[in-house]
PDB file of C-alpha atoms in Angstrom:
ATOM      1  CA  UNK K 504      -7.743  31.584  25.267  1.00 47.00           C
ATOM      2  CA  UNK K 505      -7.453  28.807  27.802  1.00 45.00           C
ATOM      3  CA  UNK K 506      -6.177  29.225  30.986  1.00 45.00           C
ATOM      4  CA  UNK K 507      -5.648  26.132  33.548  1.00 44.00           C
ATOM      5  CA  UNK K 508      -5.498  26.651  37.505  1.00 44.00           C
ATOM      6  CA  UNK K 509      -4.845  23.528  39.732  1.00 44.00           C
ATOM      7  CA  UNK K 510      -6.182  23.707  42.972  1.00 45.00           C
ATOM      8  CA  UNK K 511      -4.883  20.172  44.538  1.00 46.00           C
ATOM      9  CA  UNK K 512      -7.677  17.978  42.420  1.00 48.00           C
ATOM     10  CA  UNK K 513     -10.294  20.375  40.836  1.00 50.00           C
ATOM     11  CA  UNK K 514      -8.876  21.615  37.492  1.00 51.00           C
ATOM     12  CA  UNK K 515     -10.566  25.405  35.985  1.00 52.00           C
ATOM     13  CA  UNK K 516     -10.543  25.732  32.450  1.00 52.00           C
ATOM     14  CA  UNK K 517     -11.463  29.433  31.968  1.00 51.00           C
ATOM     15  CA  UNK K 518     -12.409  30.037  28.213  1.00 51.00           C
ATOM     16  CA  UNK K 519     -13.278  33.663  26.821  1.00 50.00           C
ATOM     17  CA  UNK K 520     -15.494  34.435  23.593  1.00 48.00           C
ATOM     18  CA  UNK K 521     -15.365  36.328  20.743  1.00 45.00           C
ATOM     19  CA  UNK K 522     -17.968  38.745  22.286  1.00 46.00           C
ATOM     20  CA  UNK K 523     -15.642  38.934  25.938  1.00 51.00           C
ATOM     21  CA  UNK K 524     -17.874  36.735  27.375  1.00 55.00           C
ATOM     22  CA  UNK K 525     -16.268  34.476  29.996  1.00 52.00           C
ATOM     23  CA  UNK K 526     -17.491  31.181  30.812  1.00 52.00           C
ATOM     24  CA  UNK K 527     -15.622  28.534  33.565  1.00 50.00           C
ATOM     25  CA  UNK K 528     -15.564  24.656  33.811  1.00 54.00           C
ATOM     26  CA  UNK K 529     -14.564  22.920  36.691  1.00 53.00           C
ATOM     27  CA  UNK K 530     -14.001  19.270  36.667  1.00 52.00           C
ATOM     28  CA  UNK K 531     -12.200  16.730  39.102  1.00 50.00           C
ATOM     29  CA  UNK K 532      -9.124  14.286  38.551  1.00 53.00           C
ATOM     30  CA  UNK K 533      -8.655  11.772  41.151  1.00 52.00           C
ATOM     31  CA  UNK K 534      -5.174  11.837  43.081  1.00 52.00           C
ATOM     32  CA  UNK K 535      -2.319   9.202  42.196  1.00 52.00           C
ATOM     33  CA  UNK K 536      -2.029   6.624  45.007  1.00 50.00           C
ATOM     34  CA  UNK K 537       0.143   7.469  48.207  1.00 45.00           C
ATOM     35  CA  UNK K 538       0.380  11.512  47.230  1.00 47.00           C
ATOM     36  CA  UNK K 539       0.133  13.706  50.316  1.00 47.00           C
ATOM     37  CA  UNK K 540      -0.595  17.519  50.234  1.00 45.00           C
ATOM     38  CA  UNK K 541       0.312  19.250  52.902  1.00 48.00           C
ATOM     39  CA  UNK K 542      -2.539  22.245  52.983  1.00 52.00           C
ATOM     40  CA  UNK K 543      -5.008  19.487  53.540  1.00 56.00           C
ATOM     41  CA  UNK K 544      -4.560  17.999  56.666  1.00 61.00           C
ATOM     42  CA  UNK K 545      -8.627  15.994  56.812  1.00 61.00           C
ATOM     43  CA  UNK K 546      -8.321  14.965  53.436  1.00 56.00           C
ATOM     44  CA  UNK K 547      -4.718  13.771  53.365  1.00 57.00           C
ATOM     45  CA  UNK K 548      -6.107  11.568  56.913  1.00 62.00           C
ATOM     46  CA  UNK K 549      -9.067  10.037  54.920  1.00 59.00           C
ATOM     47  CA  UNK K 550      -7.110   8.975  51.749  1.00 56.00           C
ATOM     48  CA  UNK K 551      -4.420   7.234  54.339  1.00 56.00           C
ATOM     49  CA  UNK K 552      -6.752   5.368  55.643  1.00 57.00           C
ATOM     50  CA  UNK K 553      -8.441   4.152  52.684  1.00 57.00           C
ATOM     51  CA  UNK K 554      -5.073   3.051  51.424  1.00 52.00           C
ATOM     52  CA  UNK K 555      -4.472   1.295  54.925  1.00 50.00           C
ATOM     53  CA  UNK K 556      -7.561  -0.498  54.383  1.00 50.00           C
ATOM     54  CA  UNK K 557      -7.075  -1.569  51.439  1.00 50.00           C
ATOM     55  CA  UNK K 558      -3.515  -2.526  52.398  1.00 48.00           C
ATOM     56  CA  UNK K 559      -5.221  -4.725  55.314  1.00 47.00           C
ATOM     57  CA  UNK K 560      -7.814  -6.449  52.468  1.00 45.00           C
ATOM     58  CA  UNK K 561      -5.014  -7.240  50.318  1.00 44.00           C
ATOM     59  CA  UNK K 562      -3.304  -8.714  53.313  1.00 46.00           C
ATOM     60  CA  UNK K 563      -5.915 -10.942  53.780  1.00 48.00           C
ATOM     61  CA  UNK K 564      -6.847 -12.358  50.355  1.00 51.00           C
ATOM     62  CA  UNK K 565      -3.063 -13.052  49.926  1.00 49.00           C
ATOM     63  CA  UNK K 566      -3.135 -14.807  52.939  1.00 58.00           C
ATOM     64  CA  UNK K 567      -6.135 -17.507  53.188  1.00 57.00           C
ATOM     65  CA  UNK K 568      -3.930 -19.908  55.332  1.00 63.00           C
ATOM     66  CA  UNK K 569      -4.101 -17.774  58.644  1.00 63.00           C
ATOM     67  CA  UNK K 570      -8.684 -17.551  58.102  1.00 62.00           C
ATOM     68  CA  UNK K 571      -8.690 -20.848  57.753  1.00 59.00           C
ATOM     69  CA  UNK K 572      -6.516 -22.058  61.134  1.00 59.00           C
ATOM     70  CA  UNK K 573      -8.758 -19.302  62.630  1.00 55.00           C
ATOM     71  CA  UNK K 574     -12.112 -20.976  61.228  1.00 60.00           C
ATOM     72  CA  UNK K 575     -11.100 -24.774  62.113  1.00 53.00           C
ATOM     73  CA  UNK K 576     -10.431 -23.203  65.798  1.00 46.00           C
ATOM     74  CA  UNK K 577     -13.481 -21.923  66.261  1.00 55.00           C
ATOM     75  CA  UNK K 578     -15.433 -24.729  65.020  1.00 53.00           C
ATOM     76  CA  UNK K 579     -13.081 -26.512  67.226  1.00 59.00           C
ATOM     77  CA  UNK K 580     -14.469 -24.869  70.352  1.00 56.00           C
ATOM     78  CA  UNK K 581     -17.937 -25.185  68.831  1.00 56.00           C
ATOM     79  CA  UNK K 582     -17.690 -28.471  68.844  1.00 56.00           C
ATOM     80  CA  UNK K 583     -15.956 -29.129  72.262  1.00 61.00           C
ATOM     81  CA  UNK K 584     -18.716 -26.356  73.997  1.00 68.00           C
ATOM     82  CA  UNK K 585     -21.786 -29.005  72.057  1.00 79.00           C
ATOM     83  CA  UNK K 586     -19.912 -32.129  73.756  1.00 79.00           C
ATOM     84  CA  UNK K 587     -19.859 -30.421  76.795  1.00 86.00           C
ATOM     85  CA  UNK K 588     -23.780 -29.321  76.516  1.00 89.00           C
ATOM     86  CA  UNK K 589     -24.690 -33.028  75.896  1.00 90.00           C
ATOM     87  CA  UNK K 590     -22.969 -34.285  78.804  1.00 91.00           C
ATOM     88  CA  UNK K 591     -24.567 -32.098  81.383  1.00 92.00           C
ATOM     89  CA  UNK K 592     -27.626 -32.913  79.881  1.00 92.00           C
ATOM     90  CA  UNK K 593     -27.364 -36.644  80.476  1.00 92.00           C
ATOM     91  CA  UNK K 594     -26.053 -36.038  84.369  1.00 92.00           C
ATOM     92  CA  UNK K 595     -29.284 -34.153  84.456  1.00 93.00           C
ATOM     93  CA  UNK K 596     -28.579 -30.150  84.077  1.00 94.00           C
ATOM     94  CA  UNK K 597     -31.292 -28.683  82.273  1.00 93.00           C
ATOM     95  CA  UNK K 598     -30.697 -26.721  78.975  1.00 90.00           C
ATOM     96  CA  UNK K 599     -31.879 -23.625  80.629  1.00 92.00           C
ATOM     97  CA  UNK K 600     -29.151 -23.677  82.912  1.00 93.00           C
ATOM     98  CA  UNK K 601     -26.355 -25.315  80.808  1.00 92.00           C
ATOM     99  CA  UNK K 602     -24.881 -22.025  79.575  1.00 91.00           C
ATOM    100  CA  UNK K 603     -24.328 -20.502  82.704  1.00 94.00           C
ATOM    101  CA  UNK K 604     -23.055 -23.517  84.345  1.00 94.00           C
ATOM    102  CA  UNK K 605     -20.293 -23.531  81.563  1.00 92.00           C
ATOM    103  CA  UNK K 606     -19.738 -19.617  81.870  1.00 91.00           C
ATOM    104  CA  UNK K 607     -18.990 -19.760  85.759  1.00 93.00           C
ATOM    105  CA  UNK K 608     -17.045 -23.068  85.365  1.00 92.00           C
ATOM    106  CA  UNK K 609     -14.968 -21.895  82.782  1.00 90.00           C
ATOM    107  CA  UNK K 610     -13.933 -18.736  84.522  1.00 91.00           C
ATOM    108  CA  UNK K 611     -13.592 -20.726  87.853  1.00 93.00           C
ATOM    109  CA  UNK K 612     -11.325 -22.890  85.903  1.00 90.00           C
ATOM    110  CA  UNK K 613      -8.824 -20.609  84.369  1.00 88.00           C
ATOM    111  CA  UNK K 614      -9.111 -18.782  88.053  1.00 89.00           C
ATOM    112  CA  UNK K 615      -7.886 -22.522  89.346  1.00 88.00           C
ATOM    113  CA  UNK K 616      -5.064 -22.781  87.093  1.00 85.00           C
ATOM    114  CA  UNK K 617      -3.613 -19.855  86.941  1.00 83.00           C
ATOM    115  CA  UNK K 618      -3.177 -20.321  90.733  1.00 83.00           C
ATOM    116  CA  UNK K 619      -1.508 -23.491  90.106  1.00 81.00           C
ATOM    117  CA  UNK K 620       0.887 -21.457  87.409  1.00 80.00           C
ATOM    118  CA  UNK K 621      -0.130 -23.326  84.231  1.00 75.00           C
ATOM    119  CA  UNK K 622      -0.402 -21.319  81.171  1.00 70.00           C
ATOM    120  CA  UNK K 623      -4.169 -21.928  79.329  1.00 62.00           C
ATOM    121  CA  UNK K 624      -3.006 -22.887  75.859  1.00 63.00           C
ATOM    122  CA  UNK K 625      -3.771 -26.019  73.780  1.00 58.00           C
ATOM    123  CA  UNK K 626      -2.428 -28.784  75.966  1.00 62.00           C
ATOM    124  CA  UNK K 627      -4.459 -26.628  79.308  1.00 68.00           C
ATOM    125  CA  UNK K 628      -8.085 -26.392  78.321  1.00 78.00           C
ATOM    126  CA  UNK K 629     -11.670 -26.724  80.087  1.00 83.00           C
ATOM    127  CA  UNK K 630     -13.123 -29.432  78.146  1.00 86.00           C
ATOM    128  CA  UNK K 631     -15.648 -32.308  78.416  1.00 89.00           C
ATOM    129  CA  UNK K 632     -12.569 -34.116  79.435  1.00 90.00           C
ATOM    130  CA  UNK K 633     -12.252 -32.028  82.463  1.00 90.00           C
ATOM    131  CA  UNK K 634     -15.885 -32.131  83.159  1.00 93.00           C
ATOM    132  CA  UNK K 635     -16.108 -36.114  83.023  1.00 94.00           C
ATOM    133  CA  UNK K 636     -13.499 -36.194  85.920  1.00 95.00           C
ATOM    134  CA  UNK K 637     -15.264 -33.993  88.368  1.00 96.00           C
ATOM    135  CA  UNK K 638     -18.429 -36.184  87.869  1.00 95.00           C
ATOM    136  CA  UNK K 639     -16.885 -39.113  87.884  1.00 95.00           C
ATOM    137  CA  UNK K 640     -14.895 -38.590  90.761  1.00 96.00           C
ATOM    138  CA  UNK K 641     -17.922 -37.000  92.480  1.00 96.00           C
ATOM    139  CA  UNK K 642     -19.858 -40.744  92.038  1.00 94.00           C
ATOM    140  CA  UNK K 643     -17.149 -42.142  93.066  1.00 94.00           C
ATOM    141  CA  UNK K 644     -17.303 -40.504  96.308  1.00 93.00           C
ATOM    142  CA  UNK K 645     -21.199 -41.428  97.086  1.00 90.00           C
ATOM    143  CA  UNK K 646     -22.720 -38.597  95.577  1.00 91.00           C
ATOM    144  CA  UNK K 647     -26.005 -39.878  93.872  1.00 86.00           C
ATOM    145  CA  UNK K 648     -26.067 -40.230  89.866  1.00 82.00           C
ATOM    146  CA  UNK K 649     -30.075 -38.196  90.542  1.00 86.00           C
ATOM    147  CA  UNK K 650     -28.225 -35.512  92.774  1.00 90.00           C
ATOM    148  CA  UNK K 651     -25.414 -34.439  90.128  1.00 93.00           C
ATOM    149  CA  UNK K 652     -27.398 -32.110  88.060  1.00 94.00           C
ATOM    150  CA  UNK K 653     -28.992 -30.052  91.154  1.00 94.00           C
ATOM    151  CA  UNK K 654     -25.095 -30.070  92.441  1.00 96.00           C
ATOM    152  CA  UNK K 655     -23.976 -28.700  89.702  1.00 96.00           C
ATOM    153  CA  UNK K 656     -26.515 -26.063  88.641  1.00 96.00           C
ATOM    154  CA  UNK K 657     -26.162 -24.727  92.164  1.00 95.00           C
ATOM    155  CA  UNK K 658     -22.530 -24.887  92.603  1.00 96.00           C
ATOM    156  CA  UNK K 659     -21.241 -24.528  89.222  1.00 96.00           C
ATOM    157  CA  UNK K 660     -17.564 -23.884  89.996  1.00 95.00           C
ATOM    158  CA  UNK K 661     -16.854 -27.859  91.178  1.00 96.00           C
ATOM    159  CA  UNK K 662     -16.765 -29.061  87.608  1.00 95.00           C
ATOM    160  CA  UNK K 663     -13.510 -26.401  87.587  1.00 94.00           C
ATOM    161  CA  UNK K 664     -11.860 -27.926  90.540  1.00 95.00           C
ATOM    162  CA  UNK K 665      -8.757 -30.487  90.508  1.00 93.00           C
ATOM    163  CA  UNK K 666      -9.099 -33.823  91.422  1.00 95.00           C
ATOM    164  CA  UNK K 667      -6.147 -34.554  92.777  1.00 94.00           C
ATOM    165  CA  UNK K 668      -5.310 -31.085  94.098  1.00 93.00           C
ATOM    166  CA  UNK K 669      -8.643 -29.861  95.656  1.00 94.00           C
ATOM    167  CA  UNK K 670     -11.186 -32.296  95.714  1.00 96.00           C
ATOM    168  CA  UNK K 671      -9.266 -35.149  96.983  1.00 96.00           C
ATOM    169  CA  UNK K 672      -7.588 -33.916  99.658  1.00 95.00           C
ATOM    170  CA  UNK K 673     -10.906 -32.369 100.676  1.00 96.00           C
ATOM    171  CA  UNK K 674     -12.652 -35.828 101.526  1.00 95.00           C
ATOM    172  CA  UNK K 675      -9.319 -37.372 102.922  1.00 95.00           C
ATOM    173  CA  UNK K 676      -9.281 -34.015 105.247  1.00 94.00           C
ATOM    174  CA  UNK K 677     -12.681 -34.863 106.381  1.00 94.00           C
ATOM    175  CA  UNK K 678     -13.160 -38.228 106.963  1.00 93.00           C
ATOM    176  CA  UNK K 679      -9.282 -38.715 109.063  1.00 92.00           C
ATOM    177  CA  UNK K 680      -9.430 -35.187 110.750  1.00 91.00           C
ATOM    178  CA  UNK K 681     -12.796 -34.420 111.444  1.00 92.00           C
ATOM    179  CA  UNK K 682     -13.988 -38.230 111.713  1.00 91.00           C
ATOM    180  CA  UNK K 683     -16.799 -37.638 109.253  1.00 92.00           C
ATOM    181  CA  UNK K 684     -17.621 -40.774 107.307  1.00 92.00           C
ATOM    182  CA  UNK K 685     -17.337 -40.037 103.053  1.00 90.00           C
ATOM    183  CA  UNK K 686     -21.140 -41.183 103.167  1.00 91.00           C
ATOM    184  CA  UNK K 687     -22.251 -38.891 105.793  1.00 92.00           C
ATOM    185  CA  UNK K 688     -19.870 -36.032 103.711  1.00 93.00           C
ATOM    186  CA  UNK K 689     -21.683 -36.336 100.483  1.00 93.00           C
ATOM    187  CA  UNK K 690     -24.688 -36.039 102.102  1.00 92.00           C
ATOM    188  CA  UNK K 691     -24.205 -32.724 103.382  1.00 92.00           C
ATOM    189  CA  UNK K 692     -22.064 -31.981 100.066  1.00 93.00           C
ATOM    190  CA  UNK K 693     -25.356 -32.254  98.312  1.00 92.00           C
ATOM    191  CA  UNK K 694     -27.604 -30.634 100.674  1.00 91.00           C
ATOM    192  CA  UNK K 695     -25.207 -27.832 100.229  1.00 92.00           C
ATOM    193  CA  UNK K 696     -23.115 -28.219  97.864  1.00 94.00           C
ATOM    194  CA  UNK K 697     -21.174 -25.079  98.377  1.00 92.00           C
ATOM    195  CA  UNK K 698     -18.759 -27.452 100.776  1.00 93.00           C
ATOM    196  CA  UNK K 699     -17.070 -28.408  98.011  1.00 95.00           C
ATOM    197  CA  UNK K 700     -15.476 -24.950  97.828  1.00 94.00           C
ATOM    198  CA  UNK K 701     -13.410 -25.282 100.738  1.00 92.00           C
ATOM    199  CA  UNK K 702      -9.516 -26.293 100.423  1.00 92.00           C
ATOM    200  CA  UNK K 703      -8.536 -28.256 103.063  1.00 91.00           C
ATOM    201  CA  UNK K 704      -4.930 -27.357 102.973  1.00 83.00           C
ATOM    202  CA  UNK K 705      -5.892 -23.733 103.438  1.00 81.00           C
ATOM    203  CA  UNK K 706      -9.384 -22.190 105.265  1.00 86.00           C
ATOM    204  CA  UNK K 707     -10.866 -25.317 106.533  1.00 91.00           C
ATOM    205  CA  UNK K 708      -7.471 -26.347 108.245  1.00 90.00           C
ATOM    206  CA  UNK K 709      -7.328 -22.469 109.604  1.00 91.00           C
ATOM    207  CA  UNK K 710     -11.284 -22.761 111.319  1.00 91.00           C
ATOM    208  CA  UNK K 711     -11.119 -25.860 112.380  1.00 92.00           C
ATOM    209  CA  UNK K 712      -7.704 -24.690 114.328  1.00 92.00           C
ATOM    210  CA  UNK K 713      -9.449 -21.556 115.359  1.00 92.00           C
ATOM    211  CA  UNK K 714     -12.593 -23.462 116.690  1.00 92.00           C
ATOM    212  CA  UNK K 715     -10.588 -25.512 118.716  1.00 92.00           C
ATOM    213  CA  UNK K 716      -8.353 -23.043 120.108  1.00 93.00           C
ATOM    214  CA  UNK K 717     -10.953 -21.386 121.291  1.00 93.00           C
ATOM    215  CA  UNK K 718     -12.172 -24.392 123.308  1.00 93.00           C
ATOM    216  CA  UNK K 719     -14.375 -26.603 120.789  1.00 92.00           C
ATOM    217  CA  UNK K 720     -14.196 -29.861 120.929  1.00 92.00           C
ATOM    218  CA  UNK K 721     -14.456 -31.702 117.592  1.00 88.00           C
ATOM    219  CA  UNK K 722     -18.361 -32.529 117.588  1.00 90.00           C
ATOM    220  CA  UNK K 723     -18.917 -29.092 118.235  1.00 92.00           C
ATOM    221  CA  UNK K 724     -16.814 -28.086 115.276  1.00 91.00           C
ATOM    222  CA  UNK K 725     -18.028 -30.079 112.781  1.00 89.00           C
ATOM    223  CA  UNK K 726     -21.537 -29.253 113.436  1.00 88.00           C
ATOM    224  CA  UNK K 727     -20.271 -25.640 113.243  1.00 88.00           C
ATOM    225  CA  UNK K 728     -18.862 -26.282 109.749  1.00 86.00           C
ATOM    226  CA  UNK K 729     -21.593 -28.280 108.417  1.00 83.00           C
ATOM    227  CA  UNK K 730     -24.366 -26.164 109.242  1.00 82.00           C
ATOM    228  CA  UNK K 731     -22.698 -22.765 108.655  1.00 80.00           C
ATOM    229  CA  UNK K 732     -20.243 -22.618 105.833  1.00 69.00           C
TER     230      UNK K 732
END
């Protein structure tokens, strides 16, 4: 006699003798795809997410376009973060300190233009682009080819700044409000190189106003900013 008893996946095959002996078999079928008991709530969670797995697997073997954009971006970047590493090297920042020179720059520079409401996509990037211009312009203003690497390991965030927007206006503020020659500026730019921080539009306008409201004249304010901030 042979008796069968399903118990979700385990089939029992009971089989009795000739001498009323019983003996029992047990063996296990696996479950048809996308079946869901209901008495097992654990088991019924594992098998879905097997099957969502392999869902997401097949997804991406059917669809080798989208790993391959993703691949020639990021060797994209690679390449762009090497160019990058190469150039500070040659203005003289050491491979030490290259990494975290790009890391605070980087930041600094999405900081800088999301202020200015641009959106960072692929027409907005930090690139060796960006970098040359800060350096360049930096030269241009007196600041010593020997000096640029010191500048910029201390002060890290310049190389994130806007030309025309922030660093600019910054030496044109100096040199016709507070009568300091661009010479004499870079020199104190790269004996402290934080300087380069301040907006003229905003806080350095503001102290210098302060300073001389509260009865400073001019030399006394410029020491005050050059030997302070």
């Amino acid at each position: 006699t042979h008796t069968h008893t399903h118990y979700y996946y385990t089939t029992t095959t009971k089989t009795t003798t000739m001498f009323g002996r019983a003996t029992f078999q047990r063996s296990f079928t696996p479950p048809p795809p996308f079946v869901v008991f209901k008495n097992n709530n654990a088991f019924n969670r594992k098998q879905m997410m097997r099957t969502k797995t392999k869902t997401i697997i097949i997804e991406s073997r059917i669809r080798p376009g989208r790993q391959v954009e993703q691949r020639k971006f990021r060797m994209e970047r690679e390449k762009e973060s090497i160019g990058i590493y190469e150039y500070l090297e040659t203005i003289g920042v050491a491979k030490s300190a290259a990494l975290r020179v790009m890391s605070q720059a980087t930041m600094q520079f999405e900081a800088e233009r999301a202020k200015m409401g641009m959106t960072l996509d692929g027409s907005v990037k930090f690139d060796e682009n960006e970098v040359r211009k800060v350096v360049e312009f930096l030269q241009s203003r007196d600041i010593r080819e020997q000096q640029l690497g010191g500048l910029i390991t201390n002060f890290p965030s310049v190389l994130a700044y806007d030309v025309e927007t922030r660093l600019e206006p910054l030496f044109v503020y100096v040199e016709k409000e507070l009568g300091i020659t661009g010479t004499d500026f870079a020199k104190e730019v790269q004996r402290r190189p934080s300087l380069l921080g301040l907006r003229a539009d905003e806080n350095l306008a503001k102290m210098v106003g302060y300073l001389e409201s509260t009865g400073s004249t001019r030399e006394e304010v410029v020491e005050y900013l050059m030997k302070t901030l």
